[in-house]
C-alpha positions as a Python dict, from the first residue, in 0.01 Angstrom:
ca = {
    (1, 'X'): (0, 0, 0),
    (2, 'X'): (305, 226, 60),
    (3, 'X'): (432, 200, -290),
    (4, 'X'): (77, 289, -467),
    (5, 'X'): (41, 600, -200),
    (6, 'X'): (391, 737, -312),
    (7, 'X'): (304, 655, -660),
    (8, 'X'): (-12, 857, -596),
    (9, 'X'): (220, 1131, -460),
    (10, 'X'): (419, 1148, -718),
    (11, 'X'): (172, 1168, -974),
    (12, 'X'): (8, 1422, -811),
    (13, 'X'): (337, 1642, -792),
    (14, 'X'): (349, 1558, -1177),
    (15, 'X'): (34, 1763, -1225),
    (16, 'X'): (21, 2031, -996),
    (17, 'X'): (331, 2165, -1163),
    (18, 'X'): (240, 2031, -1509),
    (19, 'X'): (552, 1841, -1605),
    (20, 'X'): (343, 1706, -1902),
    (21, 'X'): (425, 2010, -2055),
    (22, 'X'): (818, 1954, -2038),
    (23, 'X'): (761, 1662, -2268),
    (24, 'X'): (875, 1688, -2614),
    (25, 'X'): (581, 1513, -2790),
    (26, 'X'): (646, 1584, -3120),
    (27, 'X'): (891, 1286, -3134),
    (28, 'X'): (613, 1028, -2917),
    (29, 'X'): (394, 772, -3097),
    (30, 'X'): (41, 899, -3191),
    (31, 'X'): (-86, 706, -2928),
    (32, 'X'): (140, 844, -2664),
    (33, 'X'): (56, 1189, -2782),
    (34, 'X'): (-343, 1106, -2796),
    (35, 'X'): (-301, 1019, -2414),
    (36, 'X'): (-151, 1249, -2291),
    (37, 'X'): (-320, 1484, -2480),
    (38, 'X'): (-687, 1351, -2348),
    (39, 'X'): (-514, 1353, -2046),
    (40, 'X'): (-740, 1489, -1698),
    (41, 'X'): (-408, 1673, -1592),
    (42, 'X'): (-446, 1894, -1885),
    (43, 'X'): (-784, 2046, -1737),
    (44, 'X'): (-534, 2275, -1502),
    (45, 'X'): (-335, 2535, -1627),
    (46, 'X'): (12, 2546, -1694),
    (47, 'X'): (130, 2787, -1415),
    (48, 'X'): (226, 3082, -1594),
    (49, 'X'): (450, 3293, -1360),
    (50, 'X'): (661, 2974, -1320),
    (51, 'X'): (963, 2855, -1604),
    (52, 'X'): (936, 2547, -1663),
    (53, 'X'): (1268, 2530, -1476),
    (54, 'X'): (1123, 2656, -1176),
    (55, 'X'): (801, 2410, -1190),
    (56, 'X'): (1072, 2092, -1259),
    (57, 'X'): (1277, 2201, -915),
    (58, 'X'): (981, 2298, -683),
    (59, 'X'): (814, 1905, -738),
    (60, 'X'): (1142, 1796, -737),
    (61, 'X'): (1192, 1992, -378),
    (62, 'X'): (807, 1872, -321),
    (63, 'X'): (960, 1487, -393),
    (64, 'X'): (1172, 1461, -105),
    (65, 'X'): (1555, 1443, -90),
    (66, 'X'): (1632, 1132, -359),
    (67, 'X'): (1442, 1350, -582),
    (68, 'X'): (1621, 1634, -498),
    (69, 'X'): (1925, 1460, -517),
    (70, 'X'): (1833, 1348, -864),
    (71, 'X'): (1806, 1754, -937),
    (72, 'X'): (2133, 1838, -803),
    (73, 'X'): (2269, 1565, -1044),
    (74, 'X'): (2092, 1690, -1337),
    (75, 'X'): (2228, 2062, -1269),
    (76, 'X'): (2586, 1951, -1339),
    (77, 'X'): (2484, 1809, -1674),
    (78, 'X'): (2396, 2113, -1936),
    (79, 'X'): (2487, 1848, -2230),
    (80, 'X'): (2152, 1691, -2158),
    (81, 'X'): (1958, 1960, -2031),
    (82, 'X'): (1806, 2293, -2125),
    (83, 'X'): (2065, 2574, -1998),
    (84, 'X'): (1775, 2721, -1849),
    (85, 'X'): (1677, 2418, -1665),
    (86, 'X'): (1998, 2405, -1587),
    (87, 'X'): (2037, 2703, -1398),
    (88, 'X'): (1708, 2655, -1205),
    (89, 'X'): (1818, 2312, -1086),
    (90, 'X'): (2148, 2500, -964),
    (91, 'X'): (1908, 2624, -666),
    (92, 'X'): (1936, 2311, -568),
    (93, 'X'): (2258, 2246, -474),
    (94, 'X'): (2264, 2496, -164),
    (95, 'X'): (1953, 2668, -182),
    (96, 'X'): (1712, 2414, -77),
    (97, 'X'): (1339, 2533, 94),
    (98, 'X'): (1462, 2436, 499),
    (99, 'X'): (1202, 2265, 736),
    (100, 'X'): (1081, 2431, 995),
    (101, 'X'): (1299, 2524, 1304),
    (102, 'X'): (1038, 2381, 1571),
    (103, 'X'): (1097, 2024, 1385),
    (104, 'X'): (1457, 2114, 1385),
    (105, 'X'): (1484, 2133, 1775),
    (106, 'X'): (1217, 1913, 1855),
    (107, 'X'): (1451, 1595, 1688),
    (108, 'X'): (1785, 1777, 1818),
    (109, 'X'): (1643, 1733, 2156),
    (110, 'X'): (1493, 1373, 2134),
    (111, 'X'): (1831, 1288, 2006),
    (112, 'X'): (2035, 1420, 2237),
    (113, 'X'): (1804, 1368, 2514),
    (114, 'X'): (1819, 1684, 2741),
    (115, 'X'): (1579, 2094, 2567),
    (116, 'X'): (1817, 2311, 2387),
    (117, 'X'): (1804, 2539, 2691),
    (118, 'X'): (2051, 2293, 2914),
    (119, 'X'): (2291, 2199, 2605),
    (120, 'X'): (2358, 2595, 2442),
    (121, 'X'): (2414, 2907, 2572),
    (122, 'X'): (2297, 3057, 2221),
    (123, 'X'): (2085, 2882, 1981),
    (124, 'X'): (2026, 3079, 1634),
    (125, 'X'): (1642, 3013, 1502),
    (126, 'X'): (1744, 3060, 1180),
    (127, 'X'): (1920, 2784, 981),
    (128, 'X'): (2305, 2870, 826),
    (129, 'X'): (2230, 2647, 513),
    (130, 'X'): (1960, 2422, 415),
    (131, 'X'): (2016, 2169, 189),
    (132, 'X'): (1882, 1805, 99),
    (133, 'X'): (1984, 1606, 360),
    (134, 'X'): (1975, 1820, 680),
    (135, 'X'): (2018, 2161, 813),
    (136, 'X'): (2276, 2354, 956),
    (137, 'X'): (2209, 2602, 1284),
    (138, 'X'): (2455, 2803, 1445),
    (139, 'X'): (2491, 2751, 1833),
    (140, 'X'): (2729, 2826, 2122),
    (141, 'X'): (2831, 2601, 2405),
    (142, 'X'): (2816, 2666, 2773),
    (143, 'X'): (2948, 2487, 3042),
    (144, 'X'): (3244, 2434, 3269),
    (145, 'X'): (3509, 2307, 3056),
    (146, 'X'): (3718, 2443, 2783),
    (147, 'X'): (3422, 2412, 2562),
    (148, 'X'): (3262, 2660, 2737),
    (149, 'X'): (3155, 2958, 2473),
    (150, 'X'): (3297, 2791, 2196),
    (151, 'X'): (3060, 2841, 1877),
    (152, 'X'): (2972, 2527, 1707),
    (153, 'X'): (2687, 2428, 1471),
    (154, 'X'): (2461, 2164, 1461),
    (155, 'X'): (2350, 1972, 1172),
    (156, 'X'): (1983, 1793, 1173),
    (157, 'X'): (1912, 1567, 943),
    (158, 'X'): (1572, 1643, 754),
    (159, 'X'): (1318, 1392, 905),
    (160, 'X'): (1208, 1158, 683),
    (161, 'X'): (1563, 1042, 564),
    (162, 'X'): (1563, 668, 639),
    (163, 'X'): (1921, 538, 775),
}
């Protein structure tokens, strides 16, 4: 049941952002093209303020991290893809959407066992970087070793992510 609800997922992503329409049908079978062109999908409009770029990263971003990953490996290839997908799928590589910073702290402290009060002195709410794995916050140490005040930062993995 899983694999049919992801499936469902993913063709849903597929048509919110209307990746039909970054098909080259011209070159399909006539049957192909019939299909997809008496497709329901095609009821919605293409989103207009969007490149088609910027539609193929945000359902990649909407995928999850493999997909994103997949992006981030298609942004290094320009001999196979559109320069202007290209660049949009560069947004990828460091400028991923982060999660939100109460899911941040709320695994950080199930992790580590003890509220973000007791372990740093300083805790930024705002993430350094953001990216397709995890998150990166900035954070100083307290305590009563040499440790004490040193500024560290703390990755979080995005939840999700199996091992």
């Amino acid at each position: 049941m899983g694999n049919l609800w992801r499936l469902w997922k993913i063709l849903f992503i597929f048509t919110r952002y209307r990746l039909d329409a970054l098909v080259p049908t011209d070159q399909l079978p006539l049957k192909i093209r019939i299909l997809l062109w008496l497709a329901p999908w095609r009821l919605s409009p293409v989103p207009g303020k969007l490149s088609r770029g910027a539609r193929l990263r945000l359902a990649l971003e909407a995928l999850g991290p493999i997909f994103v990953k997949f992006g981030q490996i298609l942004s290094t290839r320009p001999d196979l893809i559109p320069e202007d997908i290209v660049a949009e799928l560069k947004n990828l590589q460091d400028n991923v959407a982060p999660f939100p910073t109460e899911t941040a702290l709320k695994l950080i402290e199930e992790q580590l066992g003890q509220p973000i009060s007791e372990m740093f002195a300083e805790f930024s709410e705002k993430p350094l970087a953001a990216a397709s794995i995890a998150q990166v916050y900035a954070a100083r140490l307290f305590g009563e070793h040499s440790e004490a005040g040193k500024e560290v930062v703390v990755k979080v993995v995005r939840p999700g992510i199996e091992d």
